[in-house]
mmCIF file of C-alpha atoms and ligand atoms in Angstrom:
data_model
loop_
_atom_site.group_PDB
_atom_site.id
_atom_site.type_symbol
_atom_site.label_atom_id
_atom_site.label_comp_id
_atom_site.label_asym_id
_atom_site.label_seq_id
_atom_site.Cartn_x
_atom_site.Cartn_y
_atom_site.Cartn_z
ATOM 1 C CA MET A 1 0.000 0.000 0.000
ATOM 2 C CA ALA A 2 1.406 3.370 -1.064
ATOM 3 C CA LYS A 3 2.533 5.876 1.536
ATOM 4 C CA LEU A 4 0.505 9.092 1.272
ATOM 5 C CA SER A 5 2.152 12.488 0.784
ATOM 6 C CA ALA A 6 1.865 15.251 3.388
ATOM 7 C CA ASP A 7 -0.612 17.031 1.084
ATOM 8 C CA GLU A 8 -2.758 13.937 0.643
ATOM 9 C CA ILE A 9 -2.790 13.425 4.417
ATOM 10 C CA ARG A 10 -3.813 17.054 4.993
ATOM 11 C CA GLN A 11 -6.679 16.725 2.523
ATOM 12 C CA LYS A 12 -7.951 13.454 3.944
ATOM 13 C CA LEU A 13 -7.752 14.686 7.543
ATOM 14 C CA LYS A 14 -10.464 17.250 6.738
ATOM 15 C CA ALA A 15 -12.992 14.405 6.923
ATOM 16 C CA LEU A 16 -11.751 13.296 10.361
ATOM 17 C CA PRO A 17 -12.303 15.989 13.001
ATOM 18 C CA GLY A 18 -9.832 15.845 15.882
ATOM 19 C CA TRP A 19 -7.321 13.690 14.038
ATOM 20 C CA GLU A 20 -3.901 15.170 13.378
ATOM 21 C CA SER A 21 -0.786 14.300 11.463
ATOM 22 C CA LYS A 22 2.101 13.755 13.855
ATOM 23 C CA ASP A 23 5.317 11.724 13.899
ATOM 24 C CA ASN A 24 4.636 10.061 10.523
ATOM 25 C CA ALA A 25 1.215 8.868 11.727
ATOM 26 C CA ILE A 26 -2.340 10.137 12.206
ATOM 27 C CA SER A 27 -3.560 10.287 15.767
ATOM 28 C CA LYS A 28 -6.409 11.360 18.035
ATOM 29 C CA MET A 29 -6.909 11.470 21.784
ATOM 30 C CA PHE A 30 -10.275 10.312 23.165
ATOM 31 C CA LYS A 31 -11.386 11.354 26.643
ATOM 32 C CA PHE A 32 -13.635 9.198 28.829
ATOM 33 C CA LYS A 33 -15.493 9.872 32.067
ATOM 34 C CA GLU A 34 -14.190 6.673 33.671
ATOM 35 C CA PHE A 35 -10.899 4.804 33.337
ATOM 36 C CA LEU A 36 -12.723 1.545 32.570
ATOM 37 C CA HIS A 37 -14.759 3.189 29.802
ATOM 38 C CA GLY A 38 -11.493 3.982 28.049
ATOM 39 C CA ILE A 39 -10.266 0.434 28.579
ATOM 40 C CA GLU A 40 -13.504 -0.989 27.151
ATOM 41 C CA PHE A 41 -13.093 1.224 24.111
ATOM 42 C CA VAL A 42 -9.510 0.011 23.690
ATOM 43 C CA GLN A 43 -10.852 -3.572 23.680
ATOM 44 C CA LYS A 44 -13.377 -2.635 20.988
ATOM 45 C CA VAL A 45 -10.699 -0.993 18.836
ATOM 46 C CA ALA A 46 -8.398 -3.984 19.385
ATOM 47 C CA GLU A 47 -11.096 -6.262 17.930
ATOM 48 C CA ILE A 48 -11.576 -3.948 14.945
ATOM 49 C CA ALA A 49 -7.803 -3.897 14.410
ATOM 50 C CA GLU A 50 -7.533 -7.680 14.583
ATOM 51 C CA GLY A 51 -10.383 -8.011 12.068
ATOM 52 C CA ALA A 52 -8.580 -5.677 9.670
ATOM 53 C CA ASP A 53 -5.098 -7.009 10.471
ATOM 54 C CA HIS A 54 -4.035 -3.403 10.920
ATOM 55 C CA HIS A 55 -3.141 -2.195 14.390
ATOM 56 C CA PRO A 56 -2.850 1.255 15.949
ATOM 57 C CA ASP A 57 -0.354 2.258 18.605
ATOM 58 C CA ILE A 58 -2.383 2.852 21.755
ATOM 59 C CA THR A 59 -1.433 5.086 24.667
ATOM 60 C CA ILE A 60 -3.538 5.069 27.825
ATOM 61 C CA ASN A 61 -3.153 7.955 30.261
ATOM 62 C CA TYR A 62 -5.839 7.336 32.895
ATOM 63 C CA THR A 63 -9.086 8.516 31.169
ATOM 64 C CA ARG A 64 -7.319 9.656 27.998
ATOM 65 C CA VAL A 65 -6.703 7.144 25.215
ATOM 66 C CA THR A 66 -4.686 8.055 22.138
ATOM 67 C CA PHE A 67 -4.684 6.015 18.944
ATOM 68 C CA SER A 68 -1.865 6.547 16.497
ATOM 69 C CA CYS A 69 -2.189 4.947 13.082
ATOM 70 C CA SER A 70 0.631 4.310 10.640
ATOM 71 C CA THR A 71 1.518 1.508 8.283
ATOM 72 C CA HIS A 72 4.784 -0.027 9.455
ATOM 73 C CA ASP A 73 5.365 -1.847 6.161
ATOM 74 C CA ALA A 74 5.103 1.452 4.227
ATOM 75 C CA GLY A 75 6.964 3.580 6.768
ATOM 76 C CA GLY A 76 4.181 6.138 7.004
ATOM 77 C CA VAL A 77 0.489 6.839 6.564
ATOM 78 C CA THR A 78 -1.541 4.937 3.975
ATOM 79 C CA ASP A 79 -5.240 4.552 3.144
ATOM 80 C CA LYS A 80 -5.279 1.641 5.607
ATOM 81 C CA ASP A 81 -4.668 4.123 8.424
ATOM 82 C CA PHE A 82 -7.514 6.348 7.273
ATOM 83 C CA LYS A 83 -9.811 3.305 7.103
ATOM 84 C CA LEU A 84 -8.793 2.357 10.652
ATOM 85 C CA ALA A 85 -9.302 5.938 11.892
ATOM 86 C CA GLU A 86 -12.770 6.007 10.276
ATOM 87 C CA ASN A 87 -13.676 2.741 11.981
ATOM 88 C CA ILE A 88 -12.426 4.040 15.342
ATOM 89 C CA GLU A 89 -14.684 7.090 14.863
ATOM 90 C CA ILE A 90 -17.682 4.892 14.022
ATOM 91 C CA ALA A 91 -17.052 2.750 17.129
ATOM 92 C CA PHE A 92 -16.751 5.874 19.272
ATOM 93 C CA LYS A 93 -20.044 7.281 17.936
ATOM 94 C CA ASP A 94 -21.701 3.916 18.640
ATOM 95 C CA LEU A 95 -20.864 4.336 22.340
ATOM 96 C CA ASP A 96 -23.431 7.118 22.665
ATOM 97 C CA GLU A 97 -26.260 5.040 21.255
HETATM 98 N N1 LIG M 101 -0.366 -2.829 11.581
HETATM 99 C C1 LIG M 101 0.194 -1.690 11.209
HETATM 100 N N2 LIG M 101 -0.184 -0.545 11.781
HETATM 101 N N3 LIG M 101 1.128 -1.654 10.243
HETATM 102 C C2 LIG M 101 1.549 -2.765 9.613
HETATM 103 O O1 LIG M 101 2.399 -2.694 8.723
HETATM 104 C C3 LIG M 101 0.957 -4.007 10.004
HETATM 105 C C4 LIG M 101 -0.009 -3.996 11.046
HETATM 106 N N4 LIG M 101 1.281 -5.122 9.424
HETATM 107 N N5 LIG M 101 -0.566 -5.131 11.457
HETATM 108 C C5 LIG M 101 0.513 -6.297 9.598
HETATM 109 C C6 LIG M 101 -0.120 -6.426 10.965
HETATM 110 C C7 LIG M 101 1.384 -7.435 9.140
HETATM 111 O O2 LIG M 101 2.403 -7.693 10.047
HETATM 112 C C8 LIG M 101 0.613 -8.660 8.766
HETATM 113 C C9 LIG M 101 1.516 -9.785 8.373
HETATM 114 O O3 LIG M 101 -0.272 -8.341 7.740
#
């Protein structure tokens, strides 16, 4: 899968509010009311990632969870990372329903 250019990443990020381009990856921090809510969301994203065979880096800081998506094989951001970010967003929106 082809690594996207900085311009392509900038364009595509417009469709993903809160996501930013950082350290050769796209990332977003999600804030939860309870520590365990964040952990449950991490479990959900882990299942999505396993299903897609594409895995984000995950940082947990108490109630803040940050997902950072890059394609190791490509050495940067690819469409696979945008697909994963979209699916993380969908899963997050599902939490409210
Ligand atoms: N996840 C991410 N983020 N980047 C990869 O290059 C990657 C992965 N490679 N998950 C996958 C697994 C690869 O190792 C398997 C063999 O497809």
